[in-house]
Short mmCIF file of C-alpha atoms in Angstrom, two decimals:
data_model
loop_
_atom_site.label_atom_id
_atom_site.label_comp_id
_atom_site.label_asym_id
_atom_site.label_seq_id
_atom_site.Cartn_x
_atom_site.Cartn_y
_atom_site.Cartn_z
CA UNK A 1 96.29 59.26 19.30
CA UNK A 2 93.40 60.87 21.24
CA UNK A 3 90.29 59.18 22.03
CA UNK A 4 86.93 59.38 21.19
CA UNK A 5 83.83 61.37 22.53
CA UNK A 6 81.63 58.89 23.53
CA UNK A 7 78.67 61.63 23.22
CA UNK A 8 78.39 60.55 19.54
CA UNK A 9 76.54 59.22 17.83
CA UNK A 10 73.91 61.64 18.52
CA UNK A 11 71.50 61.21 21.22
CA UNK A 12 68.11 63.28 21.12
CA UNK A 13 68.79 66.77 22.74
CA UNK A 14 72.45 66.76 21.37
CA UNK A 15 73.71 69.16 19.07
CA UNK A 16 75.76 68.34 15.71
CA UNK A 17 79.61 70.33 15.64
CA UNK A 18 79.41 73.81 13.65
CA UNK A 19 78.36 73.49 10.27
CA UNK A 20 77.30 69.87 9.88
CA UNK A 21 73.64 69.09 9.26
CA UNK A 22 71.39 65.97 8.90
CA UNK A 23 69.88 64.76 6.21
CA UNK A 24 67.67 62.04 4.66
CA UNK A 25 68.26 59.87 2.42
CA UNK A 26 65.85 58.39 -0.41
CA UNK A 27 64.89 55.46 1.88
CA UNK A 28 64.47 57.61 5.03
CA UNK A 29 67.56 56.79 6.63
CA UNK A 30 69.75 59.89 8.60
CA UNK A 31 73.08 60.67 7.36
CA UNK A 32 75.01 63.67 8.21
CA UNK A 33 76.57 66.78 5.76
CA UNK A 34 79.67 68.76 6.14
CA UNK A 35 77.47 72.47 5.19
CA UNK A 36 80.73 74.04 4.03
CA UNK A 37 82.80 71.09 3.15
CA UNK A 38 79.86 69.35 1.47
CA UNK A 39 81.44 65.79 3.07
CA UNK A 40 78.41 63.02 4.37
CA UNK A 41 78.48 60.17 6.20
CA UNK A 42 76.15 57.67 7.76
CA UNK A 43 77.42 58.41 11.57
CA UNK A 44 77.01 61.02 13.66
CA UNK A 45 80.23 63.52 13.70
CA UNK A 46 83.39 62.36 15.58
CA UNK A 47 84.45 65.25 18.42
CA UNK A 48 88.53 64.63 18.75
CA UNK A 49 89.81 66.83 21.25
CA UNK A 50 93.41 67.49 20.94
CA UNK A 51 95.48 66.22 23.76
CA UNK A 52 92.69 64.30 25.94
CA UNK A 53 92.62 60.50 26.01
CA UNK A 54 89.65 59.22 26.52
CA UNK A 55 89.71 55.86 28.80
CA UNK A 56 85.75 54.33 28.33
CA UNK A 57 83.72 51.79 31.21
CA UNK A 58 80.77 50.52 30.57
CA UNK A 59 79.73 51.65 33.44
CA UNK A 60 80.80 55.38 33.67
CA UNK A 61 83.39 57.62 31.00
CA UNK A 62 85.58 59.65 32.15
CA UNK A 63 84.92 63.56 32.28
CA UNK A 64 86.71 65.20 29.78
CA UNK A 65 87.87 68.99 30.19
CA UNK A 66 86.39 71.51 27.55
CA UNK A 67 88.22 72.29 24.86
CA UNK A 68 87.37 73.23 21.46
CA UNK A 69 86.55 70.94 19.05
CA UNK A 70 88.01 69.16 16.15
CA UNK A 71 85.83 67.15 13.44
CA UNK A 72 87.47 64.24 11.73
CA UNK A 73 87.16 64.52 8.21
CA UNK A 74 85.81 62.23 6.44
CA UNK A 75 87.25 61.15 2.83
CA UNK A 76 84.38 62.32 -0.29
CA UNK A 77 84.56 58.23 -1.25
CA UNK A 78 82.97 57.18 2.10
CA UNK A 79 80.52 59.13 1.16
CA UNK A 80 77.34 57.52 1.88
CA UNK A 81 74.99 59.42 -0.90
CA UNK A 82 76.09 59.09 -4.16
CA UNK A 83 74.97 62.21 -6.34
CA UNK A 84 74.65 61.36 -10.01
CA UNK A 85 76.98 63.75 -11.87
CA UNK A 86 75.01 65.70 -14.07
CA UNK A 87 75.56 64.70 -17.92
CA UNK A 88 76.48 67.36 -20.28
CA UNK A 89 73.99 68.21 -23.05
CA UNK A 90 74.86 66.36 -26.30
CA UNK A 91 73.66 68.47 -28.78
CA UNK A 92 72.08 66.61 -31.61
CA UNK A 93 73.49 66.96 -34.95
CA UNK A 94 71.86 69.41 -36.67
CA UNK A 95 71.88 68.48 -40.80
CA UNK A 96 73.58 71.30 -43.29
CA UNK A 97 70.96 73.35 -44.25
CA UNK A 98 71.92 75.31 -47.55
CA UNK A 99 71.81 79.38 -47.00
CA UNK A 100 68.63 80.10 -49.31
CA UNK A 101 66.88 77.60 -46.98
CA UNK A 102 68.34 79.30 -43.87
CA UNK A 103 67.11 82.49 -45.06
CA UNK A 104 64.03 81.12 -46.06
CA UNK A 105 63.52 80.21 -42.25
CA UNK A 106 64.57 83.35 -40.83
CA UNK A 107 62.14 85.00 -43.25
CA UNK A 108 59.23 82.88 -42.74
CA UNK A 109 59.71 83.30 -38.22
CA UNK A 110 59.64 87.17 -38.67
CA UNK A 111 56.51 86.89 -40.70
CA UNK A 112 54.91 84.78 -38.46
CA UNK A 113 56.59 86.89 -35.41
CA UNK A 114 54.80 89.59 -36.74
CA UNK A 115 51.36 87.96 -37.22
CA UNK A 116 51.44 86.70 -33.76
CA UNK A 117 52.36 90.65 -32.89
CA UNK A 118 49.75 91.84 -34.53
CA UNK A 119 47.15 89.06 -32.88
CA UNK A 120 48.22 89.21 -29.58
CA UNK A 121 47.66 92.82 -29.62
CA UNK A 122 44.43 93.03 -28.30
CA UNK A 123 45.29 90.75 -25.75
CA UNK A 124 47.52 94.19 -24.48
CA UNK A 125 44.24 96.43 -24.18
CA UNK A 126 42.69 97.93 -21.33
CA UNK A 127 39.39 96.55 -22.52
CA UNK A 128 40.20 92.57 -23.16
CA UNK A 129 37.55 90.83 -20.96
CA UNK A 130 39.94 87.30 -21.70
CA UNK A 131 43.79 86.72 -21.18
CA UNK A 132 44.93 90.47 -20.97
CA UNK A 133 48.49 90.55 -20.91
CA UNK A 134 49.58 93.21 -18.35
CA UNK A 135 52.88 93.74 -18.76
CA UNK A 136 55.36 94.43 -21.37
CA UNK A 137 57.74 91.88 -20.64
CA UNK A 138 55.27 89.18 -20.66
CA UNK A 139 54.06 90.36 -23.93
CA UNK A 140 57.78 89.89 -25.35
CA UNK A 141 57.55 86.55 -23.87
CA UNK A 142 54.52 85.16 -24.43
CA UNK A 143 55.38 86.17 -28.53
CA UNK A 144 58.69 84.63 -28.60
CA UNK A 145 57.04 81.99 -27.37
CA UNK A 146 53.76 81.21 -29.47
CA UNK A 147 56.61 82.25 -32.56
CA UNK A 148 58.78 79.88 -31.55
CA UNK A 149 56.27 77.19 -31.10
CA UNK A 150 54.37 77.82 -33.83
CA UNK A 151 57.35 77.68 -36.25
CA UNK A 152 58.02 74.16 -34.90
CA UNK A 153 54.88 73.26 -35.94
CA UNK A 154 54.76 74.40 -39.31
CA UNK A 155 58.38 73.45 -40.20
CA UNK A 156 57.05 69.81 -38.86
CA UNK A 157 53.76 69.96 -40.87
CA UNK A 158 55.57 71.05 -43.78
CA UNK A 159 58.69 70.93 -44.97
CA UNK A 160 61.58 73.98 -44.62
CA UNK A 161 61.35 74.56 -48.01
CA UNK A 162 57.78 74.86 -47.73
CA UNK A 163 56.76 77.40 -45.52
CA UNK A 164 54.68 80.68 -46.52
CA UNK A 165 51.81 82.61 -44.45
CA UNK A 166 49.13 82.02 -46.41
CA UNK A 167 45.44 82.74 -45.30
CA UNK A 168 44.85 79.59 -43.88
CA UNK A 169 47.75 80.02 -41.55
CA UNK A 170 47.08 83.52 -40.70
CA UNK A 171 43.52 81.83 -39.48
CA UNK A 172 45.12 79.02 -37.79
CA UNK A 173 47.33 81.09 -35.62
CA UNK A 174 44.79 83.33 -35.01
CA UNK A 175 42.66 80.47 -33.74
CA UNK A 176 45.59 78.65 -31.76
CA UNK A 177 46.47 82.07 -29.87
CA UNK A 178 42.49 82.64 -29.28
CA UNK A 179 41.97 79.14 -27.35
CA UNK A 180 45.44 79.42 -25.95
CA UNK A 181 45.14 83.27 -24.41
CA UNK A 182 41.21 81.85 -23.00
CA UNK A 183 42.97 78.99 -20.87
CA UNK A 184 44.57 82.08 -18.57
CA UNK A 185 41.22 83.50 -17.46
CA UNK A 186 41.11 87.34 -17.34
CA UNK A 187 44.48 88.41 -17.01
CA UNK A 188 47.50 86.27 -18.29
CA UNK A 189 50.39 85.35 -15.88
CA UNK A 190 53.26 83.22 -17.16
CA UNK A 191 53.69 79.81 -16.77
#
């Protein structure tokens, strides 16, 4: 077996082997990364060159010819950080909602889509002194998004079954979208 650099661990002024990196950890402490290989450890990486042994002294090591050099791998479960694996999405059960009602829905969210349309339209103009929307694409979004939140707020106020644009709505939008586009300032940029 070959012996061991005794240049590692790291002393300032040394450089790692290509590719690996250091790191900190949550508490501050250095570990080293693998950049391609994505392998850590707590020490500094091991230089094994092939066909040199090493004999250490306190006092002095031996000079070692240059050759190039070979990191020992390290296995993934020495790993010293432990990434949490990222949990898949449950998706909540959603309950059986009849057809009529699902239509009902759909109906009701392009009504309301087109309210919003229609009051976020002079947020679009040239002249709007508060929250002018700029851009088409922002326009899209910012109406799939009041439309989207606004639905969830109805459909929570009232039940599925329920929901209508009535006057009152059509004044309560019109309201939320007023103190909503003022919050932006002159021009609206997305958030």
């Amino acid at each position: 077996s070959s012996g061991i650099n005794a240049e590692w661990p790291l002393r300032p002024g040394k450089k790692l082997p290509p590719h690996w990196r250091t790191a900190k950890d949550a508490e501050g402490k250095t570990y080293y990364y693998h950049a391609i290989t994505r392998e850590t450890q707590w020490d500094a990486p091991v230089i094994e060159e092939p066909g040199v042994r090493k004999i250490e002294t306190p006092s002095s090591p031996v000079a070692q010819p240059k050759r190039q050099p070979v990191v020992k791998k390290v296995k993934r479960e020495e790993s010293p950080v432990k990434v949490p694996k990222q949990a898949t999405p449950v998706k909540k059960a959603e309950p059986e909602v009849d057809p009529a009602t699902k239509k009902a829905m759909a109906d009701f969210k392009g009504s309301l889509a087109k309210l919003v349309v229609n009051v976020l339209g002079k947020y679009n103009k040239v002249d709007c002194k508060v929250g002018r929307i700029m851009d088409n694409n922002d326009f899209k979004y910012i109406a799939r998004k009041l439309t989207h939140g606004l639905t969830e707020k109805e459909l929570a106020r009232k039940g599925a079954t329920e929901l209508a644009i009535t006057d009152n709505l059509k004044q309560r939008v019109k309201q939320y979208i007023t103190a909503y586009m003022s919050k932006f300032g002159p021009i609206y940029h997305r958030t």
